[in-house]
Tab-separated table of C-alpha atoms and ligand atoms in Angstrom:
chain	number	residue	atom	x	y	z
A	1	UNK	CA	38.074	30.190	3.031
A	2	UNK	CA	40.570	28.365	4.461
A	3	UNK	CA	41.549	25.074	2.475
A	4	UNK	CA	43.721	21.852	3.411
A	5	UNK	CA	46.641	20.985	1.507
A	6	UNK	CA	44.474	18.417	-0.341
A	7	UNK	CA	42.165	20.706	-1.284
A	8	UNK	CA	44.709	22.936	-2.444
A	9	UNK	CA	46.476	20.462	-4.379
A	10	UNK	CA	42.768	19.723	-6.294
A	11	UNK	CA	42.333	23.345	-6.903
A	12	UNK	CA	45.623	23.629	-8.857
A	13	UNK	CA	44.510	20.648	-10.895
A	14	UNK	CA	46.709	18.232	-9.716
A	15	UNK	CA	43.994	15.886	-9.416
A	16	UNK	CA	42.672	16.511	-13.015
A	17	UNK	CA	40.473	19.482	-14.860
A	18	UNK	CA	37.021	18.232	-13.400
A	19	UNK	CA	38.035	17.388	-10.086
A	20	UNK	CA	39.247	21.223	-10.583
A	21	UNK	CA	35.877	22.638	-12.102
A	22	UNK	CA	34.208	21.030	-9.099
A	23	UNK	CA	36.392	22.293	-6.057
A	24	UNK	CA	36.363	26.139	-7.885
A	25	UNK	CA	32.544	25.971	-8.348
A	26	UNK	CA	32.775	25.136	-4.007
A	27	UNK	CA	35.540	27.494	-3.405
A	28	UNK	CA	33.399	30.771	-5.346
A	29	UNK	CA	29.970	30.017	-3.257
A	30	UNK	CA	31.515	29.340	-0.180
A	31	UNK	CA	33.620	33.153	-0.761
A	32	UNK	CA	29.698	34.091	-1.703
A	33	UNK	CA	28.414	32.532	1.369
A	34	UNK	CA	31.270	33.803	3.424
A	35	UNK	CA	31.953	30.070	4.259
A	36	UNK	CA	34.804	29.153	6.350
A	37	UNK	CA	35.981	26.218	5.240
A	38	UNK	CA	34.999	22.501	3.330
A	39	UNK	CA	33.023	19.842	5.039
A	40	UNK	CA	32.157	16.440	4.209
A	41	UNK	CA	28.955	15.559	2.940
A	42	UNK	CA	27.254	11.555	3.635
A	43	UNK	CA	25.711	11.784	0.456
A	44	UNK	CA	24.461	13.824	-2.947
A	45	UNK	CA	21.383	13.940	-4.721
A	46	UNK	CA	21.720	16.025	-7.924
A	47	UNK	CA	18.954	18.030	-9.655
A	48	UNK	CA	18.886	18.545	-13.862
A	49	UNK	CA	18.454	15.495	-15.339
A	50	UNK	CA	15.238	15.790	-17.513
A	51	UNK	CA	16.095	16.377	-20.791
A	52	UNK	CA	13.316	18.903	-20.642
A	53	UNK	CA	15.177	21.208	-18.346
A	54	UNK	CA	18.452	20.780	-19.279
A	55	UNK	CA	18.100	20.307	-22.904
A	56	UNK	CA	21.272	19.492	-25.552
A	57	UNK	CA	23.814	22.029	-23.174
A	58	UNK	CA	23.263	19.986	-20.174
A	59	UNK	CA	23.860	16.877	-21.918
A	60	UNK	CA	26.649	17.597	-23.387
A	61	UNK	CA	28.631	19.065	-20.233
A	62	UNK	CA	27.377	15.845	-17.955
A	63	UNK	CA	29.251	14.134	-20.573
A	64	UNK	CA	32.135	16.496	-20.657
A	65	UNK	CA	32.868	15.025	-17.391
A	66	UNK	CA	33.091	11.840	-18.037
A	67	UNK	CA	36.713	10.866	-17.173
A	68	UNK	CA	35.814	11.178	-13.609
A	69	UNK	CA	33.572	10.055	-10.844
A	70	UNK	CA	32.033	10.774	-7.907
A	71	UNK	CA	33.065	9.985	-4.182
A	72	UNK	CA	29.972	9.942	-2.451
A	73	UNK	CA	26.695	8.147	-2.324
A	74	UNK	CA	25.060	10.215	-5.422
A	75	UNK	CA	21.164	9.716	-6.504
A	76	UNK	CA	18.914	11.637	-9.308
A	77	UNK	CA	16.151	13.746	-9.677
A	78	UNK	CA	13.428	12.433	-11.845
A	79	UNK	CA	14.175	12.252	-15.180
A	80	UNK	CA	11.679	13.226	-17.940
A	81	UNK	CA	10.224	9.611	-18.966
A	82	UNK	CA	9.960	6.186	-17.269
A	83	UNK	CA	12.868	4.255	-18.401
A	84	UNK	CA	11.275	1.432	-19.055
A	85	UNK	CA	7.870	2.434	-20.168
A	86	UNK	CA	8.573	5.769	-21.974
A	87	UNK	CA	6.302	4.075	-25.245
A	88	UNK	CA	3.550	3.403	-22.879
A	89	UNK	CA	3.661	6.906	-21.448
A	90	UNK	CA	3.833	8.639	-25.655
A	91	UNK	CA	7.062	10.076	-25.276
A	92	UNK	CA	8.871	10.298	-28.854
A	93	UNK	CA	11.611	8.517	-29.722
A	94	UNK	CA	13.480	11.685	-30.389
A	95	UNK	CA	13.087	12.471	-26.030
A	96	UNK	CA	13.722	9.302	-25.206
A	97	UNK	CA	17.260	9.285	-27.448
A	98	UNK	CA	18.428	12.091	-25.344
A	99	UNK	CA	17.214	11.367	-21.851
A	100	UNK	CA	19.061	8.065	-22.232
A	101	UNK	CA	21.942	10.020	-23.011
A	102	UNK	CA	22.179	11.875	-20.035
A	103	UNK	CA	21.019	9.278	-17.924
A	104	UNK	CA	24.499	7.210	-19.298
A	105	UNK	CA	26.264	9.804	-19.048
A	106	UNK	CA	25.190	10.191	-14.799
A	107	UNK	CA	26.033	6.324	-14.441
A	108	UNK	CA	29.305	6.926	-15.903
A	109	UNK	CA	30.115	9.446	-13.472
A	110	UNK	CA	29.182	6.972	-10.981
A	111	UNK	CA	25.628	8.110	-9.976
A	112	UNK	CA	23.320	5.646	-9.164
A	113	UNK	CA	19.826	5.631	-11.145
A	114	UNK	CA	17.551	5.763	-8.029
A	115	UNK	CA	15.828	8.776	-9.912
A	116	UNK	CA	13.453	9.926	-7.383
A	117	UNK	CA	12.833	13.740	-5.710
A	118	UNK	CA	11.865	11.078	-2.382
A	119	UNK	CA	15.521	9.410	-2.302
A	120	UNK	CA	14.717	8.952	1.798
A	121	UNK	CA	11.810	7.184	0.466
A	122	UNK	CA	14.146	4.417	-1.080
A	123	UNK	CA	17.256	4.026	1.281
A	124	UNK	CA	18.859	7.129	0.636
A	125	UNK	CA	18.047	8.559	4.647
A	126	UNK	CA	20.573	11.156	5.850
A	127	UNK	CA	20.905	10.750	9.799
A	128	UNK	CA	20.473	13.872	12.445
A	129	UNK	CA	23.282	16.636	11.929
A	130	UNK	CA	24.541	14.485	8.752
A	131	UNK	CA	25.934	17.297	6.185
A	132	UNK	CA	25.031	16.051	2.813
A	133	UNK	CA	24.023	18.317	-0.320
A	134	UNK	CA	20.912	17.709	-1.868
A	135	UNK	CA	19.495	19.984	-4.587
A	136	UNK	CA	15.806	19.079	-5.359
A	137	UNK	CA	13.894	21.591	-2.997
A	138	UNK	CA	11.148	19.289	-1.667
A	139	UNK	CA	13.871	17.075	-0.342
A	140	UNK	CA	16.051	19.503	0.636
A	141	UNK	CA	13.377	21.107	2.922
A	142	UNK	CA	11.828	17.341	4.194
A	143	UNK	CA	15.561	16.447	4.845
A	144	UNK	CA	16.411	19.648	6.485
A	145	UNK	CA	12.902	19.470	8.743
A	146	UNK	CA	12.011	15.942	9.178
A	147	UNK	CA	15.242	14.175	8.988
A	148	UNK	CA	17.359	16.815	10.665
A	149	UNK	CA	20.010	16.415	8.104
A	150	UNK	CA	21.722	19.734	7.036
A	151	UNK	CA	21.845	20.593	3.643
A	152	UNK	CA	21.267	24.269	1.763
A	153	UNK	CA	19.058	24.130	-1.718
A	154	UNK	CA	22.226	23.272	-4.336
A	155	UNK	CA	21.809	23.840	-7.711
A	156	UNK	CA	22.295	20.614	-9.823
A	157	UNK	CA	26.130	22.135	-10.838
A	158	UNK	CA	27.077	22.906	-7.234
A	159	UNK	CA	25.411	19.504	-6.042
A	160	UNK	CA	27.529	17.775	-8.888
A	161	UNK	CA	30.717	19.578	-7.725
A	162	UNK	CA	30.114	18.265	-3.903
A	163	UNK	CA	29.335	14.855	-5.333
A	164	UNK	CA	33.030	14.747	-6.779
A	165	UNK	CA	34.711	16.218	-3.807
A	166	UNK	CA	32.452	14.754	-1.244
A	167	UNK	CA	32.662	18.004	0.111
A	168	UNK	CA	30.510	21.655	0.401
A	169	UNK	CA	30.886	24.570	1.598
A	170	UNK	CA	30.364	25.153	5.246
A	171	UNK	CA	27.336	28.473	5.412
A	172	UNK	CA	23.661	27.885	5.083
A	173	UNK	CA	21.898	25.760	6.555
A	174	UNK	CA	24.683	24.115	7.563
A	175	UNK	CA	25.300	26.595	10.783
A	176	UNK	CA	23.012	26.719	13.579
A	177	UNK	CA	22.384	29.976	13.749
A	178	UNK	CA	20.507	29.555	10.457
A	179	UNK	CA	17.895	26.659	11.625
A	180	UNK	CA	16.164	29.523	13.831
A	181	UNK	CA	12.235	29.967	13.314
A	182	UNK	CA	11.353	33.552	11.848
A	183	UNK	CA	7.929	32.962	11.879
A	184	UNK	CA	5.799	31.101	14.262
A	185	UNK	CA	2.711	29.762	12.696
A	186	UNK	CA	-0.514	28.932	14.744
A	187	UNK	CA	-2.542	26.519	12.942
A	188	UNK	CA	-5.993	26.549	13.576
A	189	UNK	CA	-7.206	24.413	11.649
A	190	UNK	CA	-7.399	20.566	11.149
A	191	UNK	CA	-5.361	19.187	8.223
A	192	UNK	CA	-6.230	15.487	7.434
A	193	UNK	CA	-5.338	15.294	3.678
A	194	UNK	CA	-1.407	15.574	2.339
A	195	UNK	CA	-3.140	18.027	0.128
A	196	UNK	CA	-4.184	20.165	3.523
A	197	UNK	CA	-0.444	19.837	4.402
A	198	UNK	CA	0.193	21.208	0.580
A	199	UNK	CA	-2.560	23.823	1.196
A	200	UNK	CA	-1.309	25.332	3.884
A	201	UNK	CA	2.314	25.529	2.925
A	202	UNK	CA	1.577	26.969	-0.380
A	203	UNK	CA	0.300	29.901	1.571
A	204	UNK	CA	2.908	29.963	4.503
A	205	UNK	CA	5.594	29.960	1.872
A	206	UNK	CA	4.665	32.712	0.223
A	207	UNK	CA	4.373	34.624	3.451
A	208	UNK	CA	8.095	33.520	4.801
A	209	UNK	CA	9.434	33.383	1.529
A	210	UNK	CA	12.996	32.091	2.085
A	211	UNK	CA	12.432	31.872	6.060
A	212	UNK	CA	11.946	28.900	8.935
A	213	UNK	CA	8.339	28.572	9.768
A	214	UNK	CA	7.564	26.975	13.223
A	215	UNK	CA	3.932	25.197	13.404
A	216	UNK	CA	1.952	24.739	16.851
A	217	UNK	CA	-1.297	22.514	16.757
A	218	UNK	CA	-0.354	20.463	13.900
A	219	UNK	CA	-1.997	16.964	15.131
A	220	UNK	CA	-0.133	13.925	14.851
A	221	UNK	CA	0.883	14.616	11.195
A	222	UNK	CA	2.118	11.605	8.716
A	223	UNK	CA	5.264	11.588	6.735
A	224	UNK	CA	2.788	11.828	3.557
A	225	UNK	CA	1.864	15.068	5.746
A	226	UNK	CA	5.148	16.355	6.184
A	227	UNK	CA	6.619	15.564	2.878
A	228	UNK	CA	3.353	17.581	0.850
A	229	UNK	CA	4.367	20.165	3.362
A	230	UNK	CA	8.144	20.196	2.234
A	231	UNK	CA	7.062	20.225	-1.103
A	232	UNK	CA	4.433	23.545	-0.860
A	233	UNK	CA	6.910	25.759	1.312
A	234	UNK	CA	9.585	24.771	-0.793
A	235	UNK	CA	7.996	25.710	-4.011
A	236	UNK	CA	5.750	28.868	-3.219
A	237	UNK	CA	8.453	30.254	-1.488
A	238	UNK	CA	11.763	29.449	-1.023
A	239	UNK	CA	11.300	27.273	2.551
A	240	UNK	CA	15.101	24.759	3.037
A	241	UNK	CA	13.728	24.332	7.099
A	242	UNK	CA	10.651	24.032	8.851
A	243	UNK	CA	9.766	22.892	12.312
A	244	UNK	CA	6.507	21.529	13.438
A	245	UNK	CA	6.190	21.451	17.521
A	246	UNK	CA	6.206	18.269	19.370
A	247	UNK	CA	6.908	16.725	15.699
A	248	UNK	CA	10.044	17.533	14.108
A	249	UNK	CA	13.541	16.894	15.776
A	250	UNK	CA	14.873	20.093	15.908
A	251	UNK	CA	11.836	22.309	17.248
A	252	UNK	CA	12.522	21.168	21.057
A	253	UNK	CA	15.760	23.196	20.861
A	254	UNK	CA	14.684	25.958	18.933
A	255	UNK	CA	14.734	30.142	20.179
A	256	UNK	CA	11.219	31.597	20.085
A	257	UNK	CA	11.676	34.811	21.351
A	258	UNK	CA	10.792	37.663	19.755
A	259	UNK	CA	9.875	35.783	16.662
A	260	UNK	CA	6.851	37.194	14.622
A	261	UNK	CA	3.012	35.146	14.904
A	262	UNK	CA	0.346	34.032	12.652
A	263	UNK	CA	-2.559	32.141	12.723
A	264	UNK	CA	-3.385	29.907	10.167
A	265	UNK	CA	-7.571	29.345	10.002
A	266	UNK	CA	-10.002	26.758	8.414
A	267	UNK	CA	-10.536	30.889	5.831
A	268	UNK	CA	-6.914	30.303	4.815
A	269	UNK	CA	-6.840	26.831	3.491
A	270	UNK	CA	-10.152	27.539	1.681
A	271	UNK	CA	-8.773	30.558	-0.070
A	272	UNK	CA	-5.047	28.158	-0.775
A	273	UNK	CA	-7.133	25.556	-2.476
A	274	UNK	CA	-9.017	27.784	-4.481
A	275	UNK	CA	-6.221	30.103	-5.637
A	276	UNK	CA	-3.809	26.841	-6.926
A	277	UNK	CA	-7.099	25.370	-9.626
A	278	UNK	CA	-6.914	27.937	-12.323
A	279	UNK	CA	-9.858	25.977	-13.483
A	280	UNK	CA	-12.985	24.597	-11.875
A	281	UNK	CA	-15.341	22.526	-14.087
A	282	UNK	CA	-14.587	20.764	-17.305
A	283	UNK	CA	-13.561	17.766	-19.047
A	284	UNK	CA	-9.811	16.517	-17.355
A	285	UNK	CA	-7.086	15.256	-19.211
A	286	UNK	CA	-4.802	13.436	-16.993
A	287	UNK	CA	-5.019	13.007	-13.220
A	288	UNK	CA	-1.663	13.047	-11.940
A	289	UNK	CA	-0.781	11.402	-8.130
A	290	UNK	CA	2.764	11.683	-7.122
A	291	UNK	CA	4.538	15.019	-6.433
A	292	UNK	CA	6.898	14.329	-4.280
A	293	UNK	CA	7.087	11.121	-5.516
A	294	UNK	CA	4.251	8.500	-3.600
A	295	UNK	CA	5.171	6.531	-0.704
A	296	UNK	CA	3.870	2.841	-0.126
A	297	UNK	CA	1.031	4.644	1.817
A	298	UNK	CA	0.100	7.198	-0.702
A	299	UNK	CA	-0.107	3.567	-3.189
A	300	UNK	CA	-2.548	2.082	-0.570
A	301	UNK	CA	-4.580	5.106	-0.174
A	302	UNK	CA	-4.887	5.586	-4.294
A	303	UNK	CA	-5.077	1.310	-4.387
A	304	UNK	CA	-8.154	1.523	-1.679
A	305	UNK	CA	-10.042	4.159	-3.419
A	306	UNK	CA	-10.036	3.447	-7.092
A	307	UNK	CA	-10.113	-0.263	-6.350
A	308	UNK	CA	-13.365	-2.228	-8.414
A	309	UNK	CA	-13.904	1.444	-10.471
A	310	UNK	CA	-13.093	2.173	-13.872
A	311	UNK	CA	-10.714	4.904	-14.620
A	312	UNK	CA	-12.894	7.018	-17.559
A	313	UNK	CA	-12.261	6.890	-21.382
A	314	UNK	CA	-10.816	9.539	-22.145
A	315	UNK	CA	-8.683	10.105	-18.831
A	316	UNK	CA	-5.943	9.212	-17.371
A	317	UNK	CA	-4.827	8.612	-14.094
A	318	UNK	CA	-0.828	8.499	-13.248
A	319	UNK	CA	0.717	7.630	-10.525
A	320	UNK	CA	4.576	8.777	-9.933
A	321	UNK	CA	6.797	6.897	-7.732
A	322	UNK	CA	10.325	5.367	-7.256
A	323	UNK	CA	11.221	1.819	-8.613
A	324	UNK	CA	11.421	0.628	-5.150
A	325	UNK	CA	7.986	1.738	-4.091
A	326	UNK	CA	6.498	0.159	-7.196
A	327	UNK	CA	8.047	-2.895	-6.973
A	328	UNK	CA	7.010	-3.205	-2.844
A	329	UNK	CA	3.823	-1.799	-4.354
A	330	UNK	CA	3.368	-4.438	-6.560
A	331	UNK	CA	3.555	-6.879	-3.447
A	332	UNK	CA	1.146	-5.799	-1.432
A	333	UNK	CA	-1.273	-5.687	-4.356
A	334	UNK	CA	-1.750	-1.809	-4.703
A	335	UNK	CA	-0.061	-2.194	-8.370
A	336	UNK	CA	-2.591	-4.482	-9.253
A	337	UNK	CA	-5.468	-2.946	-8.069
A	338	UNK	CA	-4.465	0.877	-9.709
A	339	UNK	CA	-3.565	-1.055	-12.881
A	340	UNK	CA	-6.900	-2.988	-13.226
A	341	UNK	CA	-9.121	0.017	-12.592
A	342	UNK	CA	-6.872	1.548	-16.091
A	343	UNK	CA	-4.318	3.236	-13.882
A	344	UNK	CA	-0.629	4.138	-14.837
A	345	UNK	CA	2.130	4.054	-12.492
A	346	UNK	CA	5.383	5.053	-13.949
A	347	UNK	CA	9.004	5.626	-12.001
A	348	UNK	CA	12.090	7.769	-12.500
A	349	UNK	CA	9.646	10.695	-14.044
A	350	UNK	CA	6.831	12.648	-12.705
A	351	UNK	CA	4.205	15.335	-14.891
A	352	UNK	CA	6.005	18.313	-14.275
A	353	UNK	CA	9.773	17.843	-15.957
A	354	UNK	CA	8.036	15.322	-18.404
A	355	UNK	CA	7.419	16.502	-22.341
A	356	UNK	CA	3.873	16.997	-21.089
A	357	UNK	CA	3.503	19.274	-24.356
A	358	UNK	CA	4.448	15.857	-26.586
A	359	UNK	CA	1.383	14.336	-24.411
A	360	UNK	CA	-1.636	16.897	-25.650
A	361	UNK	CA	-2.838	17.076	-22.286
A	362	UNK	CA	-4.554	20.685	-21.555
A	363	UNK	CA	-6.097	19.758	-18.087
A	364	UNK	CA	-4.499	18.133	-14.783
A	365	UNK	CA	-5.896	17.480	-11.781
A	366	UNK	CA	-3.532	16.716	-8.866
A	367	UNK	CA	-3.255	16.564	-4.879
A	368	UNK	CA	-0.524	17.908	-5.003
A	369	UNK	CA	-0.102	21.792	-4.634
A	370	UNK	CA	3.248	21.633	-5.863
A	371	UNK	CA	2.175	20.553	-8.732
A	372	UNK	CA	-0.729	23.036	-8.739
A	373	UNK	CA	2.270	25.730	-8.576
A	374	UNK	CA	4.654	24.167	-11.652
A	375	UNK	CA	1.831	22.529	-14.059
A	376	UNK	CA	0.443	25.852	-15.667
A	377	UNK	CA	3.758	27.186	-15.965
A	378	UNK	CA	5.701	24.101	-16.728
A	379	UNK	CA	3.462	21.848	-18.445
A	380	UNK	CA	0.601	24.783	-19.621
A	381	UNK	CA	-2.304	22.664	-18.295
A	382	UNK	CA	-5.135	24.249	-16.569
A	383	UNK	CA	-4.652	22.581	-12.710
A	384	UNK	CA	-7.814	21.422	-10.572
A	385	UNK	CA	-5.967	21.371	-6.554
A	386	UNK	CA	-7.817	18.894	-4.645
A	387	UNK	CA	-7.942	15.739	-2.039
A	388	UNK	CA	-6.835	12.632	-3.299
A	389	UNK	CA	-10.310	11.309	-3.291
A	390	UNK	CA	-11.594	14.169	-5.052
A	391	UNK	CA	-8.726	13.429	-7.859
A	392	UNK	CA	-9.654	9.535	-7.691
A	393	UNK	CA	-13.237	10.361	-7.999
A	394	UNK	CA	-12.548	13.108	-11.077
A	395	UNK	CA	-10.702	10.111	-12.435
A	396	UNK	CA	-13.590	7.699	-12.691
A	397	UNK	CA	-15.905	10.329	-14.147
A	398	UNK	CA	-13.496	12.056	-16.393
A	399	UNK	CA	-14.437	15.366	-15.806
A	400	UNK	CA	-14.886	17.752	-12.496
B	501	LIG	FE1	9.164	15.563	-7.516
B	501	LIG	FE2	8.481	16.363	-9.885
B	501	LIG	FE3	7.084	17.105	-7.802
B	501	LIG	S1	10.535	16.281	-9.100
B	501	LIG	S2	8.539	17.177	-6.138
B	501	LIG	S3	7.288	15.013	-8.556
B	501	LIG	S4	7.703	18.404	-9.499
């Protein structure tokens, strides 16, 4: 790789240890990557910072770093509680002592606490082209795909490192001769739901695995759409890119030659939503609403259908979001309506990197089939994958 004088001078620690730390980390995946140089990045949204996945290690080297700070625009994952209502939610005191810690120890650095995997959701909207280096992988692929920013899936270390450069390494996604489909997906099929959108990405991700699928015959998706579809591909395989004809900014320009076909039918999505429930009947814990975090529409939609209905006894219904969408929420009345039917809407946190284990839930449903993916694994609750109106309506009754 070749590096400026500047970056030079950094890399022999003339600009301090971490400033160091941070340009090496660059330097040794860019040599990886077979990068040829350093290039800017508008802005950084790091990954790791629920206690629950990064545990007493990860604590203490964010606050290892603490003589320096960053030089970009740099926002958070969720964290592993609501900061403000971590009682209300049952988190122990013990959880909440160290999540604080860390999320100091990120302000310190200079990060700002807009902890949301939806950060173009709340302000933070990379332009078309804009480098930047995200590392949650639903954003990373709905920032990639809908935005037409470029940015390859960092890990929180390597996102951290950019953040106090302002710079990454220049392979990836970053090129263009890595946005090309590989596989060109016919869907036959009408998706209406976000959960449809989740449906059919959990399947086309596994299929493409770390590839760039290119959908004809989506109808006039919504970003809800788009973003359950970020989440899906991202998380059942390893999807950074997709492209959706007549949709997404980049598929106009795209080469379809020779690139392999599939058609996705109304047999698929049946079979997607039945493989993510790994259970089908029963009493439900917690209904959670919210992965990627909701938009103001997702609110409405949640608002509209649980409004004048009791959420059931022994259930719960959360809804995750980011403090801006709560407090717009809140305005248009969609706060008020969730809360009064015995709904929970907490920010900065969502089920799957929350203590869900501290909670005693054993049963989730969700729309989401991201979550469907992560909650058995990383929350070991039995998931039912369904609409949002189903989840409302398993809400109100309690069971499914
Ligand atoms: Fe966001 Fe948590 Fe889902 S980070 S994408 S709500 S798993």
């Amino acid at each position: 790789m070749e590096l400026n004088p500047a970056e030079e001078s950094t890399l022999h620690g003339d600009n301090g240890p971490v400033k160091q730390k941070a340009i090496e980390i660059l330097v040794a995946l860019g040599e990886i990557f077979g990068a040829d140089r350093l290039i800017e990045v508008g802005s950084v949204q790091v990954s790791g910072v629920s206690y629950k996945t990064i545990g007493d290690a990860g604590l203490q080297w964010i606050e290892s770093m603490s003589s320096e700070k960053v030089v970009v625009p740099t926002t958070l994952n969720p964290t592993g509680m609501d900061l403000r209502l971590w009682k209300q939610m049952g988190v122990s005191d013990e959880f909440a002592e160290k999540q604080i810690r860390i999320i100091k120890a990120y302000i310190n650095l200079g990060a700002k606490t807009l902890c949301s995997c939806a950060p173009y959701l709340s302000g933070q909207s990379p332009k078309l082209n804009e480098h930047i280096a995200w590392s949650e992988s639903s954003a990373v692929c709905y920032a990639n795909s809908v935005l037409g920013a470029r940015t390859n899936r960092e890990g929180g270390p390597s996102a951290l490192a950019a953040a106090f450069i302002g710079k990454t390494p220049n392979y990836g996604y970053h090129l263009d001769e890595n946005r090309q489909p590989t596989l060109q997906v016919e869907v036959d099929v009408p998706l209406h739901e976000e959960s449809d959108f989740g449906a059919m990405g959990a399947s086309i991700g596994k299929k493409v695995n770390n590839g760039v699928p290119y959908f004809i015959g989506v109808q006039s998706p919504n970003a809800d759409g788009l973003k359950s579809l970020a989440a899906s591909l991202a998380a059942s395989g390893g999807v950074a890119l997709y492209h959706v004809k007549g949709v997404t900014p980049e598929a106009a320009s795209v080469e379809l030659d020779g690139v392999e076909k599939m058609v996705f039918t109304s047999e698929d999505i049946s079979s997607s939503y039945e493989e993510l429930s790994t259970f089908h009947s029963g009493e439900v814990d917690v209904i959670a609403i919210g992965c990627p975090h909701a938009s103001l529409s997702e609110m409405r939609k949640v608002a509209g259908l649980i409004k004048g209905k009791k959420v059931a006894k022994n259930t719960k219904l959360w809804v995750f979001t980011s403090v801006s969408t709560k407090l717009m929420a809140e305005r248009f009345g969609y706060l008020g309506d969730i809360v009064k039917a015995g709904g929970e809407v907490y920010t900065d946190c969502c089920m799957v990197v929350a203590p869900v284990e501290e909670f005693g839930f054993k049963t989730m449903a969700v729309n989401s089939a991201k979550a469907a993916i992560y909650g058995p694994s990383a929350s070991k609750v039995g998931t039912i994958f369904g609409t949002t109106g189903r989840c409302v309506d398993i809400a109100v009754k309690g069971y499914a």
